XYZ file of C-alpha atoms in Angstrom:
464
model
C -8.273 -26.152 68.589
C -10.687 -28.907 67.583
C -7.955 -31.501 68.098
C -7.245 -30.048 71.551
C -10.920 -30.159 72.559
C -11.213 -33.752 71.319
C -8.172 -34.716 73.395
C -9.765 -33.094 76.458
C -13.053 -34.939 75.899
C -11.215 -38.269 75.533
C -9.235 -37.472 78.717
C -5.947 -37.723 76.849
C -5.370 -34.209 78.240
C -6.442 -34.473 81.894
C -8.220 -31.945 84.055
C -5.740 -29.597 85.702
C -3.674 -29.032 82.545
C -2.693 -25.581 81.273
C -3.386 -24.160 77.805
C -1.059 -21.262 76.983
C -2.105 -18.816 74.248
C -0.875 -15.408 73.160
C -4.334 -13.897 73.641
C -7.975 -14.978 73.597
C -8.287 -14.260 69.887
C -6.037 -17.308 69.374
C -8.731 -19.471 70.955
C -11.478 -18.443 68.545
C -12.428 -15.686 66.098
C -15.914 -17.122 65.596
C -19.193 -15.332 66.243
C -19.431 -14.391 69.895
C -21.795 -17.171 71.033
C -19.636 -19.855 69.400
C -16.438 -18.313 70.764
C -17.857 -18.110 74.290
C -19.028 -21.734 74.066
C -15.477 -22.808 73.174
C -14.039 -20.744 76.041
C -16.488 -22.227 78.567
C -15.909 -25.759 77.260
C -12.194 -25.393 77.978
C -12.664 -23.891 81.437
C -15.450 -26.286 82.488
C -13.239 -29.233 81.530
C -10.856 -28.204 84.299
C -8.280 -26.666 81.948
C -6.564 -23.458 83.026
C -6.365 -21.040 80.100
C -3.390 -18.663 80.317
C -2.991 -15.600 78.063
C 0.646 -14.479 77.724
C 0.297 -11.140 75.913
C 1.059 -8.241 78.234
C 0.560 -9.318 81.830
C -0.125 -13.088 81.918
C -3.685 -13.843 83.046
C -5.241 -17.148 84.099
C -8.832 -18.223 83.385
C -10.136 -21.254 85.269
C -13.349 -22.314 87.003
C -11.909 -21.089 90.285
C -10.765 -17.670 89.030
C -13.931 -16.984 87.015
C -16.221 -17.994 89.912
C -14.175 -15.878 92.321
C -14.131 -12.898 89.965
C -17.077 -12.951 87.492
C -15.742 -9.777 85.882
C -13.120 -12.015 84.225
C -15.926 -13.629 82.220
C -17.089 -10.208 81.024
C -13.509 -9.252 80.103
C -13.098 -12.460 78.105
C -16.412 -11.818 76.345
C -15.355 -8.305 75.305
C -12.001 -9.612 74.078
C -13.689 -12.247 71.899
C -16.152 -9.667 70.511
C -13.197 -7.484 69.527
C -11.436 -10.448 67.873
C -14.538 -11.340 65.843
C -15.062 -7.732 64.725
C -11.414 -7.453 63.663
C -11.736 -10.673 61.691
C -14.854 -9.430 59.876
C -13.268 -6.038 59.145
C -10.156 -7.730 57.771
C -12.306 -9.970 55.565
C -14.155 -6.982 54.089
C -10.898 -5.136 53.443
C -9.443 -8.152 51.653
C -12.524 -8.398 49.409
C -12.358 -4.707 48.542
C -8.612 -4.914 47.906
C -9.064 -7.907 45.607
C -11.743 -6.072 43.604
C -9.273 -3.241 42.999
C -6.582 -5.741 42.010
C -8.830 -7.333 39.374
C -9.360 -3.914 37.816
C -5.595 -3.362 37.662
C -5.038 -6.873 36.257
C -7.514 -6.226 33.453
C -5.391 -3.211 32.541
C -2.307 -5.436 32.206
C -0.676 -4.633 35.544
C 0.953 -7.362 37.688
C -0.969 -7.747 40.937
C 0.720 -10.705 42.674
C 4.302 -11.525 43.620
C 3.788 -15.251 42.939
C 4.360 -15.876 39.248
C 5.119 -18.933 37.066
C 8.764 -20.054 37.180
C 9.270 -19.326 33.468
C 8.424 -15.624 33.916
C 9.993 -12.702 35.760
C 8.670 -9.325 36.891
C 9.760 -6.314 34.841
C 8.313 -3.037 36.080
C 4.553 -3.521 36.361
C 4.480 -6.388 33.873
C 6.154 -9.717 33.058
C 8.954 -10.973 30.842
C 9.524 -14.525 29.561
C 12.668 -16.379 30.687
C 13.347 -18.012 27.325
C 15.569 -20.810 28.682
C 12.800 -22.000 30.989
C 10.041 -21.383 28.467
C 11.904 -23.731 26.110
C 11.745 -26.449 28.781
C 8.001 -25.876 29.171
C 7.522 -26.239 25.415
C 9.642 -29.389 25.445
C 7.448 -30.922 28.156
C 4.396 -30.342 25.972
C 6.139 -31.667 22.852
C 7.309 -34.845 24.628
C 3.810 -35.393 25.990
C 2.312 -35.143 22.514
C 4.953 -37.654 21.348
C 3.557 -40.180 23.845
C 5.898 -39.878 26.841
C 4.348 -39.985 30.296
C 5.098 -37.600 33.150
C 7.350 -40.095 34.925
C 9.363 -40.753 31.747
C 9.830 -37.000 31.175
C 10.940 -36.542 34.788
C 13.464 -39.403 34.533
C 14.779 -38.054 31.195
C 15.384 -34.567 32.620
C 17.129 -35.943 35.725
C 19.332 -38.214 33.611
C 20.304 -35.251 31.412
C 21.137 -33.203 34.508
C 18.645 -30.543 33.474
C 18.351 -27.999 36.272
C 14.797 -27.841 37.683
C 12.936 -24.621 38.363
C 13.028 -23.216 41.883
C 14.972 -24.680 44.811
C 14.401 -28.392 44.120
C 17.481 -30.512 43.412
C 15.694 -32.848 41.012
C 12.745 -32.922 38.678
C 9.605 -34.500 40.170
C 6.648 -36.030 38.379
C 4.326 -33.722 40.282
C 6.004 -30.632 38.804
C 5.808 -32.007 35.266
C 2.112 -32.569 35.903
C 1.765 -29.033 37.286
C 3.250 -27.545 34.105
C 0.905 -29.641 31.954
C -2.163 -28.484 33.893
C -1.237 -24.836 34.482
C -3.335 -22.416 32.362
C -0.618 -19.802 32.921
C 1.229 -21.343 29.939
C -1.435 -19.804 27.676
C -1.496 -16.544 29.667
C -4.468 -17.196 31.969
C -4.275 -16.303 35.666
C -6.612 -18.128 38.065
C -6.820 -16.261 41.399
C -7.882 -18.079 44.559
C -9.337 -17.183 47.916
C -9.361 -19.001 51.248
C -12.761 -20.310 52.358
C -12.966 -22.365 55.558
C -9.254 -23.112 55.333
C -9.390 -24.199 51.677
C -8.287 -22.466 48.486
C -11.175 -21.881 46.109
C -10.630 -20.689 42.513
C -12.131 -17.384 41.402
C -12.994 -16.203 37.896
C -9.948 -16.633 35.585
C -8.258 -13.566 34.086
C -7.203 -14.309 30.466
C -4.176 -12.670 28.781
C -2.711 -11.729 32.164
C 0.650 -13.472 31.536
C 2.700 -13.697 28.323
C 1.747 -17.011 26.673
C 4.528 -19.578 26.075
C 2.268 -22.318 24.626
C -0.415 -21.957 21.965
C -4.011 -22.633 23.043
C -4.169 -25.434 20.445
C -1.183 -27.249 22.002
C -2.579 -26.799 25.511
C -5.961 -28.239 24.525
C -4.310 -31.113 22.623
C -2.444 -32.159 25.775
C -5.577 -31.821 27.888
C -7.400 -34.102 25.465
C -4.786 -36.802 26.171
C -5.374 -36.570 29.897
C -8.368 -38.886 29.973
C -9.024 -41.660 32.506
C -7.394 -44.956 31.562
C -9.050 -48.355 31.794
C -9.225 -49.748 35.288
C -10.022 -48.219 38.666
C -10.154 -44.441 38.815
C -9.825 -44.061 42.571
C -6.528 -44.690 44.304
C -7.376 -45.910 47.785
C -5.204 -44.779 50.643
C -2.602 -47.058 52.196
C -2.183 -47.482 55.920
C 1.601 -47.239 55.377
C 1.696 -44.036 53.281
C 4.125 -41.467 54.662
C 5.756 -44.009 56.986
C 7.884 -46.416 54.934
C 11.518 -45.619 54.117
C 14.108 -47.208 51.860
C 16.808 -49.396 53.399
C 19.282 -48.498 50.643
C 19.268 -44.686 50.705
C 16.953 -43.739 53.574
C 14.604 -41.928 51.210
C 10.811 -42.118 51.429
C 9.004 -44.945 49.689
C 5.951 -43.787 47.776
C 2.981 -45.696 46.474
C 2.341 -46.156 42.786
C -0.111 -48.132 40.704
C 1.152 -50.961 38.499
C -0.435 -53.220 35.934
C -1.794 -53.053 32.424
C -5.392 -53.383 31.299
C -7.259 -55.669 30.971
C -5.422 -57.284 33.901
C -6.185 -55.903 37.385
C -4.093 -53.027 38.680
C -2.224 -53.321 41.966
C -0.311 -50.918 44.206
C 3.349 -51.108 45.197
C 5.763 -49.084 47.322
C 8.934 -47.902 45.596
C 11.813 -45.700 46.729
C 11.191 -42.127 45.601
C 14.869 -41.690 44.687
C 14.708 -44.821 42.513
C 11.678 -43.359 40.723
C 13.602 -40.148 40.108
C 16.466 -42.129 38.555
C 18.958 -40.984 41.212
C 20.868 -44.248 41.468
C 19.000 -46.100 44.220
C 18.452 -49.767 43.294
C 15.703 -50.449 45.794
C 13.003 -52.817 44.536
C 9.264 -52.504 44.977
C 7.002 -54.287 47.422
C 3.292 -54.799 46.997
C 1.063 -52.797 49.308
C -1.191 -55.799 49.853
C 1.794 -57.872 51.022
C 2.591 -55.398 53.798
C -1.033 -55.097 54.872
C -1.537 -58.877 54.941
C 1.686 -59.241 56.942
C 0.509 -56.747 59.568
C -2.896 -58.409 59.862
C -1.371 -61.867 60.302
C 1.200 -60.720 62.897
C -0.853 -58.126 64.769
C -0.484 -59.953 68.089
C 3.334 -59.810 67.929
C 3.202 -56.201 66.708
C 1.221 -55.200 69.805
C 3.260 -57.397 72.154
C 6.561 -55.821 71.034
C 5.390 -52.201 71.389
C 7.975 -50.351 73.551
C 7.361 -48.105 76.542
C 8.451 -44.532 77.261
C 11.482 -42.828 75.839
C 13.973 -42.557 78.743
C 15.248 -39.161 77.541
C 11.704 -37.790 77.700
C 11.279 -39.088 81.248
C 14.583 -37.558 82.364
C 13.743 -34.147 80.904
C 10.318 -34.155 82.542
C 11.946 -34.947 85.901
C 14.452 -32.104 85.430
C 11.713 -29.607 84.579
C 9.617 -30.634 87.595
C 12.658 -30.269 89.857
C 13.407 -26.838 88.355
C 9.817 -25.718 88.977
C 9.990 -26.884 92.601
C 13.259 -25.024 93.257
C 12.022 -21.856 91.536
C 8.788 -21.904 93.562
C 10.822 -22.105 96.786
C 12.979 -19.171 95.669
C 9.873 -17.142 94.793
C 8.316 -17.884 98.196
C 11.476 -16.671 99.941
C 11.446 -13.480 97.881
C 7.798 -12.833 98.771
C 8.714 -13.072 102.466
C 11.695 -10.760 101.956
C 9.609 -8.197 100.054
C 6.985 -8.239 102.815
C 9.676 -7.158 105.274
C 11.548 -4.784 102.961
C 10.094 -4.064 99.459
C 13.338 -3.265 97.653
C 12.988 -2.666 93.862
C 15.660 -5.251 93.038
C 13.745 -7.898 94.994
C 10.529 -7.064 93.130
C 12.368 -7.274 89.794
C 13.874 -10.629 90.753
C 10.435 -11.956 91.708
C 9.049 -10.865 88.326
C 11.853 -12.766 86.587
C 11.124 -15.890 88.619
C 7.406 -15.622 87.816
C 8.196 -15.394 84.099
C 10.545 -18.358 84.423
C 7.819 -20.364 86.165
C 5.361 -19.622 83.356
C 7.929 -20.847 80.818
C 8.797 -23.978 82.804
C 5.134 -24.853 83.370
C 4.507 -24.491 79.649
C 7.399 -26.855 78.944
C 6.032 -29.279 81.520
C 2.662 -29.278 79.759
C 4.397 -30.067 76.448
C 6.427 -32.891 77.974
C 3.418 -34.346 79.762
C 1.479 -34.324 76.491
C 4.354 -36.107 74.744
C 4.647 -38.488 77.704
C 0.952 -39.352 77.501
C 1.183 -39.859 73.734
C 3.974 -42.397 74.208
C 2.691 -43.943 77.438
C 2.067 -47.658 77.088
C -1.671 -47.391 77.985
C -2.158 -44.765 75.256
C -0.112 -46.745 72.731
C -1.983 -49.924 73.653
C -5.330 -48.159 73.227
C -4.379 -47.029 69.727
C -3.004 -50.443 68.783
C -6.124 -52.139 70.136
C -8.251 -49.773 68.050
C -6.102 -50.700 65.044
C -6.530 -54.415 65.767
C -10.321 -54.014 66.015
C -10.343 -51.986 62.802
C -8.365 -54.615 60.883
C -10.477 -57.393 62.339
C -13.800 -55.838 61.315
C -12.592 -54.750 57.887
C -15.761 -52.784 57.102
C -15.426 -50.480 54.081
C -12.128 -48.784 53.293
C -10.369 -48.904 56.658
C -6.975 -47.744 55.364
C -7.285 -43.983 56.077
C -8.218 -44.580 59.724
C -5.559 -47.298 60.080
C -2.958 -44.881 58.704
C -3.888 -42.271 61.328
C -3.513 -44.810 64.153
C -0.128 -46.016 62.879
C 1.206 -42.474 62.459
C 0.218 -41.688 66.051
C 2.553 -44.378 67.417
C 5.257 -44.807 64.750
C 7.937 -42.411 63.548
C 8.707 -44.448 60.422
C 9.124 -47.979 59.024
C 12.228 -49.287 57.223
C 11.790 -52.107 54.694
C 14.747 -54.524 54.847
C 15.436 -57.108 52.139
C 17.429 -60.297 52.710
C 19.882 -60.251 49.797
C 20.865 -63.893 50.338
C 17.337 -64.991 49.467
C 16.526 -65.912 45.884
C 14.324 -63.730 43.724
C 11.810 -66.549 43.541
C 11.537 -66.780 47.331
C 12.467 -63.364 48.760
C 12.288 -62.620 52.442
C 13.193 -59.860 54.864
C 11.813 -57.855 57.767
C 10.173 -54.549 58.611
C 11.829 -52.310 61.189
C 9.285 -50.245 63.136
C 10.740 -47.084 64.706
C 8.358 -45.981 67.466
C 7.723 -42.426 68.610
C 8.456 -43.599 72.136
C 12.056 -44.243 71.069
C 12.106 -48.047 70.742
C 12.199 -50.401 67.769
C 10.482 -53.660 66.888
C 10.597 -56.047 63.928
C 8.305 -58.272 61.863
C 9.281 -60.744 59.141
C 7.767 -60.611 55.688
C 7.918 -62.618 52.454
C 6.575 -60.418 49.623
C 7.094 -60.441 45.870
C 9.448 -57.714 44.607
C 9.385 -56.097 41.154
C 12.076 -53.926 39.492
C 11.381 -50.268 38.848
C 10.775 -49.532 35.149
C 10.430 -46.163 33.363
C 6.983 -45.568 31.960
C 5.452 -44.061 28.837
C 1.960 -42.881 28.140
C 1.427 -45.766 25.725
C 2.153 -48.400 28.386
C -0.288 -46.820 30.869
C 1.876 -47.951 33.795
C 2.779 -46.222 37.062
C -0.014 -43.677 36.858
C -1.439 -41.744 39.816
C 1.880 -41.757 41.703
C 1.922 -40.454 45.236
C 4.444 -37.863 46.315
C 6.462 -38.546 49.488
C 4.911 -37.411 52.771
C 6.583 -36.183 55.944
C 6.711 -38.885 58.505
């Protein structure tokens, strides 16, 4: 809702638009004064709020001024929503208190359990085959292998991962190494302001598969290495894809102390050892390239997607025809109110609500890909890169993701390794493509061990 209100304030969503919700409790479950303020902010901005549950009802400046009772009805609905939310919260707290008592007595209280265990009656049973893999992860770690090396080893051996994943990932190896469930401890969580917060741990809840001494020995190894401890965001994270296999390219840190560390993008499938031979490109190379060619990047930005324009035209035409049919039915009902005519009118009204909702969606997508909107975001990006105050990468990433679907890194294979060259292919959300040349340094992907201290703090792939 906050994003919607911001878009209204910035006039990205213009006055006269429709906001369709199931009921008013979808707008806000806050305390009544805050909820009413949100409701009035929407209506006063010229937005028509439509509730779809039961009989559809519209709330706008015109309808509320014409019928002030609507404001009272909305107020009562929001009071009910807030009271239901508070009651639900109290019930959840009471239920969790009862669950803790049962857990202390050795009874299973959650359906989510570690992958190396299974539910048996009211308790748990160890899946020995998987528990052996967990122990092996800890043993390999104590032998000096890093998480990436363990992941690559398991994938090369064809070892089946836990769950539905096709391959082992570094993040899951890390999860196993940091999960207190291996020593039998359960850490419950609760949601606070949209975030999971840990509660008091419950020891001896699960069967232990690792000794406390082994767990603590591995934790002692997990100390910060020399060099920077913070991995700054990249403006390209979640956007770049591999030319070879189409997989996501993720960012990883390279280098060995005392020399400075640097960040590179590498194909995620290459990191997993799945056969992709894509090479790595330095993050700084891509960022410098974009800064130096920003004018061409903006100049080549495409306009609307033609398919989007055609669909919007079809929907508008459908709405116009349906409105004419509804008007004719109203005239016919006025002369002879037959039940079948009334039913047909109700169907047309429902169809109009659906078509208007689709029109709102298409208009929002149309505005997001309209050249003025794209140009505004690219101009903001240009100003941001030009000023360069502080760490601008997170904001730059947001602006790029608003206009781009993804970026493909192409490598010219006829170029020598000493003087590589290639181009970036930008796939825009508006449907077009543009290109920029680059000339970075590439480095082969190498497996890592804990002793080498390389490729730490890897990023997992993000959805573009």
